[in-house]
mmCIF file with all atom_site columns, C-alpha atoms and ligand atoms in Angstrom:
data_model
loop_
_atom_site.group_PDB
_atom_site.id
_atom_site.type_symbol
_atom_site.label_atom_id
_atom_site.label_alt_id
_atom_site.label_comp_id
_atom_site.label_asym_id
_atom_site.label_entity_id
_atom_site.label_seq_id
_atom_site.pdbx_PDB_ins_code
_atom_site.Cartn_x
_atom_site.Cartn_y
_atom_site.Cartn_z
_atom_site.occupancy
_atom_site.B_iso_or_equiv
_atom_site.pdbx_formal_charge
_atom_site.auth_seq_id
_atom_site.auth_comp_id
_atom_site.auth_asym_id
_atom_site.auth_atom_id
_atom_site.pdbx_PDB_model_num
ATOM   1  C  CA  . UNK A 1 1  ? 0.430   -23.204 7.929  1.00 0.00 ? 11  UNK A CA  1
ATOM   2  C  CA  . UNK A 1 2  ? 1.764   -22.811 4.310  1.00 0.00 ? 12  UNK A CA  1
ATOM   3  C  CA  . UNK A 1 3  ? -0.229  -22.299 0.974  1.00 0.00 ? 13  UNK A CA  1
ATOM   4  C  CA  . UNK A 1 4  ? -0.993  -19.403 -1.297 1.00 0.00 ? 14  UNK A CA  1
ATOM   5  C  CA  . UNK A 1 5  ? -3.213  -16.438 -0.368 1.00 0.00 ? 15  UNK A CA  1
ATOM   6  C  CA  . UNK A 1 6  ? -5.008  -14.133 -2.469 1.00 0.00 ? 16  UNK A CA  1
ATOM   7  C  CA  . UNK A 1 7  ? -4.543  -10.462 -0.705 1.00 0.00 ? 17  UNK A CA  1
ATOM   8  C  CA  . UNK A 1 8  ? -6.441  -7.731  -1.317 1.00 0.00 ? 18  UNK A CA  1
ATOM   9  C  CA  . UNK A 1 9  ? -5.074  -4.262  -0.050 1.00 0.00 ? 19  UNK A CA  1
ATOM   10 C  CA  . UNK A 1 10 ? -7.774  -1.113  0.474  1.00 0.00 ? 20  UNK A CA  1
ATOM   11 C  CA  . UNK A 1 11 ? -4.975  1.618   -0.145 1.00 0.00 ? 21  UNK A CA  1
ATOM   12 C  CA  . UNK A 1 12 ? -5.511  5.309   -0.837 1.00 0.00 ? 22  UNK A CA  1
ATOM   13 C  CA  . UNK A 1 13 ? -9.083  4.630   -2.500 1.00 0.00 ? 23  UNK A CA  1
ATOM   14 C  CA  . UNK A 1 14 ? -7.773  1.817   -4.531 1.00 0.00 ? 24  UNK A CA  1
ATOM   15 C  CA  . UNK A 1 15 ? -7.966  -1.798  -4.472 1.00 0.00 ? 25  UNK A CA  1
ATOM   16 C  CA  . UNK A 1 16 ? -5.064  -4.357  -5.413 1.00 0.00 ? 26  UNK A CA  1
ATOM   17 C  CA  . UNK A 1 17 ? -4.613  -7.409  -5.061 1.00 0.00 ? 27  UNK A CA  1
ATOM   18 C  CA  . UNK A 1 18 ? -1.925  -10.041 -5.015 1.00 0.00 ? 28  UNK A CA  1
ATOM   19 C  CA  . UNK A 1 19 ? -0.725  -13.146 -4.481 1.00 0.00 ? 29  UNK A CA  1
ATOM   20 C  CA  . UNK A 1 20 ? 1.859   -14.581 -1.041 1.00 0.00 ? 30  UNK A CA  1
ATOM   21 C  CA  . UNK A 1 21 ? 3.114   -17.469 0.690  1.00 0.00 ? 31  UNK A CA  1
ATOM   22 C  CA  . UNK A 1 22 ? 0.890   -17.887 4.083  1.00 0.00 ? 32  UNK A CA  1
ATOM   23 C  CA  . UNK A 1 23 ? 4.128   -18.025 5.670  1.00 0.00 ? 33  UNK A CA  1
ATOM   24 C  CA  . UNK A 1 24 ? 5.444   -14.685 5.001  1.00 0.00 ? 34  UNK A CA  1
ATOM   25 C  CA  . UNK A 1 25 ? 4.438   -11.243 6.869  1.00 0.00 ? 35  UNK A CA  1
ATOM   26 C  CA  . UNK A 1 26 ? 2.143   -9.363  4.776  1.00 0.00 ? 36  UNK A CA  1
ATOM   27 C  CA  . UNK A 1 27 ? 3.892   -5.763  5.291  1.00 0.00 ? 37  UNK A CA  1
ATOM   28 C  CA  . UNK A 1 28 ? 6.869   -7.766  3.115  1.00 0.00 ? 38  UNK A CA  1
ATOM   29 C  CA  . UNK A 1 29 ? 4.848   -8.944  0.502  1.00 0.00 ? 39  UNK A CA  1
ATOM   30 C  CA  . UNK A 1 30 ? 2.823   -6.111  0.265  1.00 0.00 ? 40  UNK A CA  1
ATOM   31 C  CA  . UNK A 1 31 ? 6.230   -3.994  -0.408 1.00 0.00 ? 41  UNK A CA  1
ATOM   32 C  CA  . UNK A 1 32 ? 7.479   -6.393  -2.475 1.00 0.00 ? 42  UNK A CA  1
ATOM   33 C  CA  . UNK A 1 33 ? 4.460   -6.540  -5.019 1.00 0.00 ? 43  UNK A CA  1
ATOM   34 C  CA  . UNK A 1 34 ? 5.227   -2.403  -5.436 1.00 0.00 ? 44  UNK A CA  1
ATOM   35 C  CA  . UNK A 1 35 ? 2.142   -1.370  -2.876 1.00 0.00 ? 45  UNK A CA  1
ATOM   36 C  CA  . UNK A 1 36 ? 2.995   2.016   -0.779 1.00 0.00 ? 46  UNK A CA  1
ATOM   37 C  CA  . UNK A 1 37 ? 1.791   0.584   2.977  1.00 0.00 ? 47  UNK A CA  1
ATOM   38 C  CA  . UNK A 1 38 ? 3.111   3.552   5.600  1.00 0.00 ? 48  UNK A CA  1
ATOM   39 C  CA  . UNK A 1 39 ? 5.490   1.518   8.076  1.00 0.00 ? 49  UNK A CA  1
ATOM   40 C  CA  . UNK A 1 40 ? 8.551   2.443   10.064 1.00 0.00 ? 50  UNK A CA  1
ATOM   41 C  CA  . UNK A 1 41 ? 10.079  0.062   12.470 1.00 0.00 ? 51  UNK A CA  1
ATOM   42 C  CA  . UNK A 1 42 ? 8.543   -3.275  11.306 1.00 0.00 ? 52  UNK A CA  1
ATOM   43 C  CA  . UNK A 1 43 ? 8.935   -4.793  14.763 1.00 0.00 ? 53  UNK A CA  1
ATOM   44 C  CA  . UNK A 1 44 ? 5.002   -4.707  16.102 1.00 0.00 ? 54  UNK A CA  1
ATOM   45 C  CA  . UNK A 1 45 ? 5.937   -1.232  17.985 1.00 0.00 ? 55  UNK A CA  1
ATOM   46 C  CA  . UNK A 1 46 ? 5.221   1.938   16.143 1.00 0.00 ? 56  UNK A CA  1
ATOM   47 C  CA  . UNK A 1 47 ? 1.611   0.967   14.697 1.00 0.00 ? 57  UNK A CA  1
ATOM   48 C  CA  . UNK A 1 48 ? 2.168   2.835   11.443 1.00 0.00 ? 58  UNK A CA  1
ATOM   49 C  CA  . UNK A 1 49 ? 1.421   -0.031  9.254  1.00 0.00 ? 59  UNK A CA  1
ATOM   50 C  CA  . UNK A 1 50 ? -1.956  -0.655  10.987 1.00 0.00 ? 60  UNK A CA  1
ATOM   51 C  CA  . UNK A 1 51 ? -4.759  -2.466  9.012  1.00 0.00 ? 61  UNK A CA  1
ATOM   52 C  CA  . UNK A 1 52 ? -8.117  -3.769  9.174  1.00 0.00 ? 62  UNK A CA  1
ATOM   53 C  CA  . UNK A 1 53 ? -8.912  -7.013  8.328  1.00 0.00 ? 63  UNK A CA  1
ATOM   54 C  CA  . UNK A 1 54 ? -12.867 -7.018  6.702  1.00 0.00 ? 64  UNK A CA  1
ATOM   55 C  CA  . UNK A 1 55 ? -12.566 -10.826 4.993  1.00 0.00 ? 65  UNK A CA  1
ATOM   56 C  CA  . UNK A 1 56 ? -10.256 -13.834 6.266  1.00 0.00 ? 66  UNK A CA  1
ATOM   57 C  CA  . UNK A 1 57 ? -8.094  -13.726 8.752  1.00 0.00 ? 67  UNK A CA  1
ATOM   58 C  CA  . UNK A 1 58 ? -4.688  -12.894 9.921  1.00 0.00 ? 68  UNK A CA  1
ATOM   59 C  CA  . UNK A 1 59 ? -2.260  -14.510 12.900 1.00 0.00 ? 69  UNK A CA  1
ATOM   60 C  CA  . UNK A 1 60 ? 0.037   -11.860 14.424 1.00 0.00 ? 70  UNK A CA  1
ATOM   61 C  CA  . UNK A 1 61 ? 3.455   -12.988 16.071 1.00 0.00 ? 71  UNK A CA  1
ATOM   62 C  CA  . UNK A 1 62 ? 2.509   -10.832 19.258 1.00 0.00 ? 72  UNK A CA  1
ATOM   63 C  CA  . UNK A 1 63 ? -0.380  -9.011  19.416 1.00 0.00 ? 73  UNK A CA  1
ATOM   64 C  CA  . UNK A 1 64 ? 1.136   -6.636  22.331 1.00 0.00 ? 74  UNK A CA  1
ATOM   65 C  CA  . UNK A 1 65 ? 0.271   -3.354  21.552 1.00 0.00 ? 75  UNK A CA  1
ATOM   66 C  CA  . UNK A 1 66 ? -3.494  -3.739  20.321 1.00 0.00 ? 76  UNK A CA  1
ATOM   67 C  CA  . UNK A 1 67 ? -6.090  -3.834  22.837 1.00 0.00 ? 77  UNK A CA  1
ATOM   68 C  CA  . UNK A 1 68 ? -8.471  -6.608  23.047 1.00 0.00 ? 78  UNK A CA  1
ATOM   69 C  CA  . UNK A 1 69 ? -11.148 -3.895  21.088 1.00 0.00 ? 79  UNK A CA  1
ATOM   70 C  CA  . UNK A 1 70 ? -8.867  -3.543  18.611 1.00 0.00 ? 80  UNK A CA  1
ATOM   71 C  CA  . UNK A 1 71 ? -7.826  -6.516  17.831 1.00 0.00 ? 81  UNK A CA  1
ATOM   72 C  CA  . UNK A 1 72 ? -12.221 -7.584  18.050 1.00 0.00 ? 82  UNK A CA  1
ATOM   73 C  CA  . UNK A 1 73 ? -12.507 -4.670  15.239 1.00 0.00 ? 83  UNK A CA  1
ATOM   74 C  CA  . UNK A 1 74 ? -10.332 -6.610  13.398 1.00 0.00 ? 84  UNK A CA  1
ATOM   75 C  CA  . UNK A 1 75 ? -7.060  -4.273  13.767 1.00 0.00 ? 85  UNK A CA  1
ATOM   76 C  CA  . UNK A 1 76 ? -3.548  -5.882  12.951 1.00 0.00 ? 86  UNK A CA  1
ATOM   77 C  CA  . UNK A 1 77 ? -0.156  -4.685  12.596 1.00 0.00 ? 87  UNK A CA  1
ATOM   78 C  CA  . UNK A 1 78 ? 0.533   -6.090  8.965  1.00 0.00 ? 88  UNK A CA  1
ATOM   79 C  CA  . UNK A 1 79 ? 4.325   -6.189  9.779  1.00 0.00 ? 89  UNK A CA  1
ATOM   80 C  CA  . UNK A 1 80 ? 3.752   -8.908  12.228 1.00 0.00 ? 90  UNK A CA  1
ATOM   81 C  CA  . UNK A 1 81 ? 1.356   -10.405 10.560 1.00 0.00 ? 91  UNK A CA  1
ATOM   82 C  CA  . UNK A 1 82 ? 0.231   -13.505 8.320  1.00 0.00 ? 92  UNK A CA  1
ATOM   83 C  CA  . UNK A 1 83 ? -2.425  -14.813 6.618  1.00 0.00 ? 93  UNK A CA  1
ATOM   84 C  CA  . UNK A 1 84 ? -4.462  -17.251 7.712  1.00 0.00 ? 94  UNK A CA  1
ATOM   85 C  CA  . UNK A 1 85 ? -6.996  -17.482 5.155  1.00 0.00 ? 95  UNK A CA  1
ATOM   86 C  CA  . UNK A 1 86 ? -7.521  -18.579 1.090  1.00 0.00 ? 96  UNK A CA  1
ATOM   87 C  CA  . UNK A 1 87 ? -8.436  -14.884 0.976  1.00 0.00 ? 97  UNK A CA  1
ATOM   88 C  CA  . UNK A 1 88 ? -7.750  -11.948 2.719  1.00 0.00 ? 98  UNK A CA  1
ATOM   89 C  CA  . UNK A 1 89 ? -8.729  -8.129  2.376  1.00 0.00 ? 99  UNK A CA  1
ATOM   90 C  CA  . UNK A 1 90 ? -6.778  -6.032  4.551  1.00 0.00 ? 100 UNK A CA  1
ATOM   91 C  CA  . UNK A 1 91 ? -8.163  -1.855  4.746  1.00 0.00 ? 101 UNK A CA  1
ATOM   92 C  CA  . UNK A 1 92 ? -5.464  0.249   5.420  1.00 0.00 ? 102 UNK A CA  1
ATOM   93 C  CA  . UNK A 1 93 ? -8.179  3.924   4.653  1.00 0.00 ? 103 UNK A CA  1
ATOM   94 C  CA  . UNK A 1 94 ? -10.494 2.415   7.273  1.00 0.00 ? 104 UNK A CA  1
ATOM   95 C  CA  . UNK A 1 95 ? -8.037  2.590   10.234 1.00 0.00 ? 105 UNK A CA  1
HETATM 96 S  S1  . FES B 2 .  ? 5.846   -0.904  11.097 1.00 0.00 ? 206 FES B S1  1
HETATM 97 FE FE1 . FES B 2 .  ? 5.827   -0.397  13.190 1.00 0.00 ? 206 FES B FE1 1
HETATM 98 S  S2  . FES B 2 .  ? 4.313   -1.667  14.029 1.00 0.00 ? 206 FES B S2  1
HETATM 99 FE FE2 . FES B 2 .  ? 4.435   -2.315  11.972 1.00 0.00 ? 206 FES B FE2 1
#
């Protein structure tokens, strides 16, 4: 992988968008650039930071707890998760 991603985040209403390294998770970033994404254990088990991906694409280190539907709709668990994609937008209202 490597190379620069342009992320967009659909968070309370708003839309943001930032800049990260394809090779790091996108709950991080997201938290580091000052954005509010609900998480809690940030090991791929609790699903709070659960996001839709409408544009680009994401990897996710283990996919475990989505179903097969889920992950179809598009569904990742942004603390186990990368971009894979020039540009991403990632809905966190939608979910
Ligand atoms: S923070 Fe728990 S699954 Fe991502």
């Amino acid at each position: 992988m490597g190379g620069n991603t342009k992320v967009t985040l659909i968070l309370d209403g708003e839309k943001n968008d930032f800049s990260m390294d394809r090779d790091g998770n996108i709950l991080d970033e997201g938290l580091i650039n000052g954005y509010d994404i609900p998480h809690s254990c940030q090991g791929g088990i609790c699903m709070t930071c659960l996001g839709r991906v409408t544009k680009g694409k994401a990897v996710m280190d283990d996919p475990g707890v989505l179903s097969d539907e889920e992950l179809d709709e598009g569904f990742i668990l942004t603390c186990i998760s990368k971009p894979d994609s020039e540009e991403i937008t990632i809905d966190f209202d939608d979910v």
